[in-house]
Amino acid sequence: MSYVDEVLEIVQKKNADQPEFLQAVTEVLDSLRPCIDANEELYRKNAILERITEPDRQFMFRVPWVDDKGQVQVNRGFRVQFNNAIGPYKGGLRLHPSVNLGIIKFLGFEQIFKNSLTTLPIGGGKGGSDFDPKGKSDREIMAFCQSFMTELCKYIGADVDVPAGDIGTGAREIGFMFGQYKRIRGMYEGVLTGKGLTYGGSLVRTEATGYGLLYLTQELLKCHGESMEGKTVCVSGAGNVAIYAIQKAHQLGAKCVTCSDSTGWIYDPEGIDVALLKEVKEVKRARLTEYAAARPSAQYHEGRGVWQIKCDIALPCATQNELLLDDAKQLVANGCKAVCEGANMPTTLDATKYLQENGVWFVGGKAANAGGVATSALEMSQNSERLSWTFEEVDAKLQNIMVTIYHNIDDAAKRYGVEGDYVAGANIAGFEKVVEAMLAQGVC
Ligand code: NDP
Ligand code: 2IT
């Protein structure tokens, strides 16, 4: 049996109850085959695949907090420190009722390769809680964040593990968590990224994932003799990543006609009104029905459905497994040219395969959404030198990073004879750097 198959079997046995983690590992190991086969003896002897699929450590803890009625509520908190071969653990905190250990492990595992691709010195980690921020008052959010950080602060630090935002965690939550860390640890350090601009945050971090996604997509199109100008784009999600992806797509001359949230979706043939979307989602924290009510050109539909709208480019920016095989078939039938993932693992394995086999340029999240964590690493640099860079400086670095990522994944795919397979290219390019560091650091 090949080394990859052997390890896949072990991972499946050990983590049978974690489907998302198994999906992420299967995608990575399957696509690494050409690279593993070329170095099988060395990697097998050093148990590289066994080590890279087992987190360094994982914390699970109780998060008690008091709601506005005086009732004590209890949630479960997580932090998985997956691999720190190339730098301190780095990755977001997801607050969503669906969160469990398997989901945090899939996200932490992907973060290893994504962070490596940024070219910056950050390892892989992820955390979060099954807490549902929807419908909670600001005081309840603060109570939860303070309790969560009271436990989490024991395991993190500016040179140890640096959490950030993800689904359900934005500037408000990071602020409350930073305040609690500072209070307990008595240290003013860059322990979190995505901070407010008055206390160590970086310009462009808010926009970075969405902007970065478009910088990479633009480079992908350019290298195929095309541009964003005049393209029709379908976006899913209506959160941090989706909003700034839509904004940058419009700045580059494309038209985004869809967005979605967990209850429904919008088709707006005139193009999504970003200012209105920001007002509805960032300020009012309301449903997309409010967008439709304020915008005569918009149609609102319950449930899911953005991928049935004809487009040139599809950008899934909501959550895992939101672009299924039938959606992939619809996109191909409608002439879609490119799918670039703003979310983490939004496309199922069979849908990915179908898109690739039908000539769609497909760039997975580890490469395409790396702009968020890359800009987090730039925030860490600014915190270390106690300086703040201008918007233009950070934005230029972000653009440069995304263009470099595209060429690195394209080159890696070519080197291993799988030209155009950007999933394999990303996994190989990300893996190579981490493995070199692991080998240099001995058995640990
Ligand atoms: P937000 O919480 O800001 O937005 C998530 C959006 O997706 C919301 O509009 C949400 O709807 C919608 N959604 C639909 N279905 C689901 C579901 N089942 N679970 C959760 N959300 C759902 O998160 P982000 O925009 O920050 O994150 C979106 C994706 O991008 C995630 O996969 C995240 O891991 C990834 N990502 C985020 C980065 C960042 O810097 N923030 C960086 C790289 C990747 P509703 O409004 O109804 O909740
Ligand atoms: O999935 C991701 O890359 C993020 N949620 C951002 C992580 C970070 O540390 O900025």
XYZ file of C-alpha atoms and ligand atoms in Angstrom:
502
model
C 0.000 0.000 0.000
C 1.295 3.493 -0.766
C 2.369 5.690 2.158
C -0.503 8.113 1.463
C -3.110 5.312 1.538
C -1.603 3.868 4.707
C -1.838 7.196 6.536
C -5.304 7.939 5.159
C -6.452 4.649 6.650
C -4.954 5.482 10.053
C -6.461 8.992 10.035
C -9.879 7.621 9.072
C -9.762 5.062 11.863
C -8.665 7.566 14.501
C -11.102 10.320 13.506
C -14.130 8.409 12.235
C -16.530 10.851 13.910
C -15.017 13.970 12.282
C -16.258 14.076 8.656
C -15.040 17.604 7.867
C -11.556 16.833 9.180
C -11.432 13.618 7.128
C -12.594 15.540 4.046
C -9.814 18.114 4.467
C -7.121 15.484 5.072
C -8.294 13.358 2.137
C -8.158 16.339 -0.231
C -4.665 17.316 0.889
C -3.077 13.856 0.997
C -4.666 12.744 -2.275
C -3.353 15.774 -4.091
C 0.107 15.469 -2.491
C 0.629 12.017 -4.057
C 3.115 13.097 -6.752
C 5.194 14.952 -4.166
C 5.019 12.176 -1.538
C 5.831 9.452 -4.080
C 8.973 11.356 -5.066
C 10.191 11.416 -1.425
C 8.437 8.379 0.010
C 11.350 6.822 1.906
C 12.380 10.034 3.676
C 8.842 11.029 4.599
C 7.854 7.551 5.753
C 10.964 7.164 7.950
C 10.253 10.528 9.561
C 6.501 9.849 9.872
C 5.860 13.217 8.236
C 2.236 12.468 7.288
C 1.369 10.910 10.660
C 2.816 13.985 12.389
C 1.239 16.601 10.139
C -2.256 15.082 10.549
C -2.086 14.969 14.372
C -2.427 18.348 16.161
C 0.400 19.405 18.484
C -2.314 19.811 21.111
C -5.996 20.657 21.440
C -7.845 22.421 24.239
C -11.548 22.059 25.047
C -13.053 24.035 27.855
C -16.281 25.154 29.523
C -17.409 28.718 28.821
C -20.026 29.818 31.397
C -21.652 33.230 31.017
C -24.768 35.028 32.251
C -27.500 36.076 29.789
C -29.668 39.188 30.033
C -32.309 37.328 32.043
C -29.756 36.380 34.688
C -29.637 32.762 33.479
C -26.247 31.037 33.403
C -25.460 29.598 29.968
C -22.706 27.106 29.177
C -20.880 26.761 25.868
C -17.896 24.713 24.793
C -14.655 26.465 23.797
C -11.908 25.058 21.558
C -8.369 25.881 20.495
C -6.435 23.457 18.318
C -2.713 24.188 17.962
C -1.945 22.125 14.902
C 1.582 22.780 13.714
C 4.170 25.450 14.580
C 7.067 24.332 12.386
C 7.306 27.668 10.566
C 5.973 30.126 13.164
C 3.604 30.702 16.091
C 0.154 29.105 15.724
C -2.115 31.455 13.810
C -5.762 31.171 12.867
C -9.225 32.468 13.596
C -11.916 31.836 16.195
C -15.276 30.652 14.865
C -18.428 31.355 16.863
C -21.298 29.342 15.427
C -23.679 26.700 16.851
C -22.331 24.095 14.399
C -18.792 24.281 15.842
C -17.337 21.017 17.167
C -13.852 19.549 17.487
C -13.870 18.032 13.990
C -14.707 21.364 12.361
C -12.014 23.193 14.307
C -9.514 20.457 13.379
C -10.345 20.708 9.667
C -9.876 24.458 9.822
C -6.633 24.181 11.822
C -5.261 21.565 9.439
C -5.992 23.715 6.372
C -4.469 26.706 8.129
C -1.038 24.986 8.189
C -0.837 24.968 4.395
C -2.566 28.307 3.874
C -0.251 30.084 6.287
C 2.753 28.509 4.637
C 1.541 29.795 1.246
C 1.440 33.394 2.523
C 5.302 33.274 2.556
C 5.141 34.691 6.113
C 6.306 32.937 9.336
C 3.042 31.627 10.812
C 2.014 28.123 11.898
C -1.471 26.605 11.837
C -4.165 26.771 14.518
C -7.884 27.417 14.919
C -10.421 27.801 17.668
C -13.921 28.855 18.509
C -17.081 27.869 20.275
C -20.589 26.541 19.667
C -21.858 29.891 21.008
C -24.426 31.509 18.676
C -23.912 35.291 18.477
C -27.193 35.778 16.567
C -29.774 37.796 18.471
C -27.497 38.378 21.475
C -27.166 41.807 23.062
C -23.781 43.560 23.170
C -23.619 42.794 26.886
C -24.201 39.089 26.298
C -21.511 39.060 23.589
C -19.106 40.734 26.014
C -19.961 38.295 28.812
C -19.294 35.352 26.514
C -16.049 36.818 25.080
C -14.678 37.613 28.530
C -15.412 34.124 29.826
C -13.985 32.519 26.688
C -10.764 34.538 26.989
C -10.473 33.866 30.727
C -9.646 30.272 29.810
C -8.058 30.789 26.371
C -5.510 33.321 27.712
C -3.565 30.482 29.364
C -2.612 29.001 26.017
C -1.917 31.981 23.733
C 0.572 34.839 23.397
C 2.121 37.096 20.746
C 4.949 34.575 20.138
C 2.931 31.452 20.981
C -0.481 31.457 19.338
C -2.279 34.455 17.831
C -6.045 34.029 17.231
C -8.181 36.274 15.006
C -11.669 36.511 13.510
C -13.679 33.970 11.532
C -17.418 33.277 11.208
C -19.213 35.132 13.998
C -16.047 36.825 15.271
C -15.439 40.357 14.048
C -14.007 43.600 15.422
C -16.521 43.751 18.301
C -15.651 40.287 19.629
C -11.892 40.767 19.129
C -12.129 44.018 21.129
C -13.831 42.333 24.093
C -11.363 39.435 24.003
C -8.330 41.733 23.763
C -9.566 43.742 26.766
C -9.929 40.592 28.855
C -6.508 39.207 27.843
C -4.839 42.494 28.774
C -6.636 42.559 32.102
C -5.758 39.014 33.122
C -2.239 38.747 31.723
C -1.268 42.379 32.360
C 0.396 42.463 28.945
C -0.221 44.828 26.065
C 0.894 42.665 23.164
C -0.298 41.668 19.724
C -1.967 38.492 20.960
C -4.938 38.843 18.599
C -5.241 40.236 15.085
C -8.177 42.024 13.546
C -7.953 44.570 16.372
C -9.469 48.054 16.114
C -7.285 50.726 14.528
C -6.919 52.678 17.801
C -5.325 49.751 19.643
C -2.923 48.021 17.314
C -5.079 46.906 14.405
C -3.865 47.100 10.827
C -5.429 49.043 8.001
C -6.778 46.697 5.289
C -7.274 43.743 7.698
C -11.064 44.174 7.535
C -11.035 44.117 3.731
C -8.115 41.711 3.335
C -9.740 38.328 2.733
C -12.211 39.629 0.139
C -9.699 41.952 -1.517
C -7.047 39.223 -1.548
C -9.497 36.794 -3.152
C -10.034 39.248 -5.987
C -6.320 40.032 -6.395
C -5.677 36.320 -6.856
C -8.669 35.868 -9.165
C -7.496 38.836 -11.239
C -4.020 37.297 -11.622
C -5.554 33.914 -12.553
C -7.611 35.568 -15.291
C -4.686 37.675 -16.482
C -2.541 34.566 -16.918
C -5.307 33.091 -19.076
C -5.516 36.217 -21.213
C -8.658 37.576 -19.546
C -9.605 40.305 -17.059
C -12.274 41.053 -14.458
C -13.659 43.893 -16.585
C -17.270 43.214 -17.582
C -17.467 39.809 -15.875
C -20.588 38.655 -14.042
C -19.796 37.262 -10.606
C -21.853 35.160 -8.189
C -20.911 35.442 -4.525
C -22.358 33.460 -1.613
C -22.333 34.752 1.962
C -22.937 38.273 3.178
C -20.318 38.506 5.905
C -16.817 39.912 6.139
C -15.339 37.949 3.241
C -18.316 38.303 0.883
C -18.799 42.050 1.398
C -15.222 43.019 0.546
C -15.000 40.490 -2.278
C -18.027 42.187 -3.858
C -16.562 45.639 -3.252
C -13.219 44.801 -4.886
C -14.876 42.949 -7.783
C -16.852 46.110 -8.541
C -13.695 48.241 -8.309
C -12.092 45.936 -10.874
C -14.981 46.429 -13.313
C -16.976 43.248 -12.694
C -20.606 43.004 -11.575
C -21.623 40.835 -8.597
C -25.254 39.856 -8.832
C -25.778 37.580 -5.809
C -25.103 37.208 -2.099
C -26.648 35.021 0.609
C -27.017 34.456 4.314
C -28.052 31.462 6.376
C -31.750 31.980 5.610
C -31.912 33.145 2.006
C -30.267 34.725 -1.010
C -30.415 37.789 -3.201
C -30.364 38.074 -6.980
C -29.769 41.669 -7.940
C -29.260 41.959 -11.718
C -28.227 45.626 -11.372
C -25.315 44.536 -9.176
C -25.197 44.278 -5.375
C -25.292 47.676 -3.651
C -22.307 47.302 -1.293
C -23.136 50.355 0.835
C -26.631 48.980 1.476
C -25.309 45.475 2.163
C -22.832 46.893 4.691
C -25.588 48.868 6.395
C -27.809 45.755 6.662
C -25.108 43.298 7.740
C -22.367 45.294 9.503
C -24.435 48.005 11.188
C -27.929 46.547 11.725
C -26.786 42.878 11.861
C -30.081 42.138 10.069
C -31.378 39.613 7.517
C -31.069 39.976 3.736
C -34.825 40.548 3.547
C -33.976 44.093 4.677
C -31.648 44.488 1.702
C -34.411 43.352 -0.654
C -36.936 45.661 1.000
C -34.690 48.679 0.358
C -33.604 47.786 -3.182
C -36.232 47.603 -5.959
C -33.988 45.675 -8.370
C -33.313 42.849 -5.871
C -35.158 39.526 -5.681
C -35.069 37.656 -2.364
C -35.392 33.857 -2.227
C -35.605 31.641 0.841
C -33.064 28.822 1.206
C -30.001 28.325 -0.996
C -29.626 28.929 -4.720
C -26.967 31.456 -5.779
C -25.178 28.930 -8.024
C -28.130 28.634 -10.404
C -27.555 32.209 -11.599
C -25.511 32.450 -14.799
C -22.039 33.855 -14.149
C -18.445 33.944 -15.434
C -16.899 33.652 -11.974
C -18.193 32.028 -8.780
C -16.835 33.025 -5.382
C -18.189 30.920 -2.492
C -17.660 33.057 0.634
C -20.010 31.631 3.300
C -19.052 28.312 4.859
C -17.910 24.698 4.295
C -19.727 22.397 1.859
C -22.000 25.039 0.354
C -21.171 24.295 -3.311
C -22.377 20.780 -4.116
C -22.092 18.534 -7.166
C -25.418 19.736 -8.616
C -24.290 23.341 -8.177
C -21.036 22.535 -9.995
C -23.029 21.015 -12.865
C -25.205 24.118 -13.048
C -22.172 26.424 -13.048
C -20.527 24.450 -15.867
C -23.775 24.366 -17.881
C -23.979 28.156 -17.485
C -20.445 28.668 -18.844
C -18.707 29.596 -15.587
C -14.940 29.940 -16.156
C -13.479 30.221 -12.679
C -14.316 29.243 -9.109
C -12.152 30.741 -6.368
C -12.931 29.931 -2.748
C -13.266 32.816 -0.293
C -14.583 30.479 2.410
C -12.764 27.461 3.848
C -13.647 24.210 2.031
C -16.936 25.522 0.580
C -16.798 23.073 -2.340
C -17.375 19.359 -1.761
C -14.788 16.905 -3.112
C -17.080 15.609 -5.890
C -18.023 19.144 -6.940
C -14.351 20.156 -7.070
C -13.550 17.148 -9.241
C -16.430 17.918 -11.589
C -15.377 21.547 -11.994
C -11.756 20.597 -12.656
C -12.699 17.873 -15.141
C -14.907 20.304 -17.023
C -12.219 22.900 -17.544
C -13.185 25.374 -14.826
C -10.163 27.121 -13.261
C -10.550 26.151 -9.628
C -8.516 27.739 -6.833
C -9.151 26.366 -3.339
C -9.439 28.419 -0.185
C -5.956 27.680 1.123
C -4.583 29.846 -1.675
C -7.524 32.060 -2.578
C -8.529 33.258 0.894
C -4.990 33.507 2.320
C -5.083 37.309 2.106
C -6.882 37.522 5.457
C -4.317 35.652 7.487
C -1.467 37.213 5.470
C -2.656 40.654 6.523
C -2.969 39.356 10.086
C 0.715 38.477 9.876
C 1.379 42.030 8.643
C -0.545 43.269 11.701
C 1.795 41.158 13.871
C 4.819 42.759 12.178
C 3.465 46.248 12.802
C 2.750 45.387 16.454
C 6.300 44.060 16.887
C 7.898 47.204 15.528
C 5.273 49.391 17.254
C 4.416 51.197 14.035
C 1.382 51.425 11.763
C 1.704 51.294 8.025
C -0.538 53.276 5.645
C -3.481 51.728 3.816
C -1.552 51.911 0.536
C 1.499 50.183 2.037
C -0.490 47.262 3.464
C -2.670 46.972 0.350
C 0.415 46.872 -1.906
C 1.943 44.108 0.248
C -1.341 42.170 0.125
C -1.510 42.442 -3.669
C 2.070 41.296 -3.966
C 1.431 38.317 -1.655
C -1.653 37.177 -3.604
C 0.109 37.432 -6.967
C 3.059 35.496 -5.525
C 0.726 32.816 -4.151
C -0.880 32.363 -7.565
C 2.499 31.910 -9.268
C 3.821 29.624 -6.527
C 0.853 27.271 -6.785
C 0.913 27.372 -10.580
C 4.654 26.562 -10.588
C 4.280 23.743 -8.038
C 1.554 22.121 -10.153
C 3.770 22.363 -13.241
C 6.813 20.937 -11.390
C 4.854 17.803 -10.489
C 3.225 17.339 -13.888
C -0.292 18.422 -12.893
C -0.407 21.782 -14.672
C -3.631 23.718 -14.052
C -4.480 21.709 -10.921
C -4.293 24.613 -8.489
C -5.577 22.468 -5.618
C -2.573 20.158 -5.911
C -0.282 23.124 -6.574
C -1.416 24.893 -3.393
C -1.172 21.811 -1.216
C 2.277 20.912 -2.566
C 3.688 24.452 -2.304
C 2.312 24.855 1.229
C 3.484 21.403 2.306
C 7.058 21.686 0.979
C 8.016 24.585 3.244
C 6.472 23.053 6.359
C 8.114 19.686 5.739
C 11.526 21.212 5.227
C 11.153 23.000 8.573
C 9.887 19.834 10.300
C 12.785 17.780 9.005
C 15.314 20.433 10.077
C 13.856 20.539 13.600
C 14.114 16.796 14.262
C 11.584 14.545 15.914
C 9.085 16.835 17.670
P -19.093 36.058 8.725
O -19.615 35.548 10.003
O -18.725 37.497 8.615
O -20.085 35.717 7.526
C -20.506 34.411 7.227
C -21.595 34.524 6.196
O -21.948 33.240 5.696
C -22.857 35.121 6.787
O -23.470 35.905 5.813
C -23.671 33.887 7.125
O -25.065 34.126 7.189
C -23.350 33.022 5.924
N -23.685 31.622 6.160
C -24.574 30.915 5.463
N -24.692 29.683 5.916
C -23.875 29.566 6.935
C -23.568 28.494 7.814
N -24.138 27.296 7.704
N -22.642 28.723 8.725
C -22.070 29.926 8.857
N -22.321 30.986 8.050
C -23.235 30.804 7.101
O -17.823 35.145 8.379
P -16.628 35.438 7.359
O -17.112 36.209 6.200
O -15.488 35.944 8.154
O -16.258 33.958 6.925
C -16.827 33.337 5.780
C -15.953 32.166 5.354
O -14.642 32.657 5.036
C -15.726 31.082 6.406
O -15.566 29.843 5.760
C -14.390 31.492 7.047
O -13.760 30.403 7.645
C -13.657 31.966 5.801
N -12.530 32.865 6.014
C -12.637 33.993 6.757
C -11.560 34.841 6.906
C -11.645 36.113 7.654
O -10.637 36.829 7.706
N -12.765 36.476 8.218
C -10.258 34.518 6.302
C -10.266 33.348 5.469
C -11.365 32.556 5.362
P -25.721 34.849 8.459
O -25.511 36.324 8.230
O -27.141 34.437 8.388
O -25.017 34.344 9.662
O -9.497 31.155 7.890
C -8.720 32.110 8.061
O -7.650 32.195 7.449
C -9.116 33.149 9.016
N -10.195 33.082 9.573
C -8.166 34.277 9.315
C -7.156 33.851 10.354
C -6.247 34.940 10.837
O -5.432 34.604 11.733
O -6.299 36.078 10.384
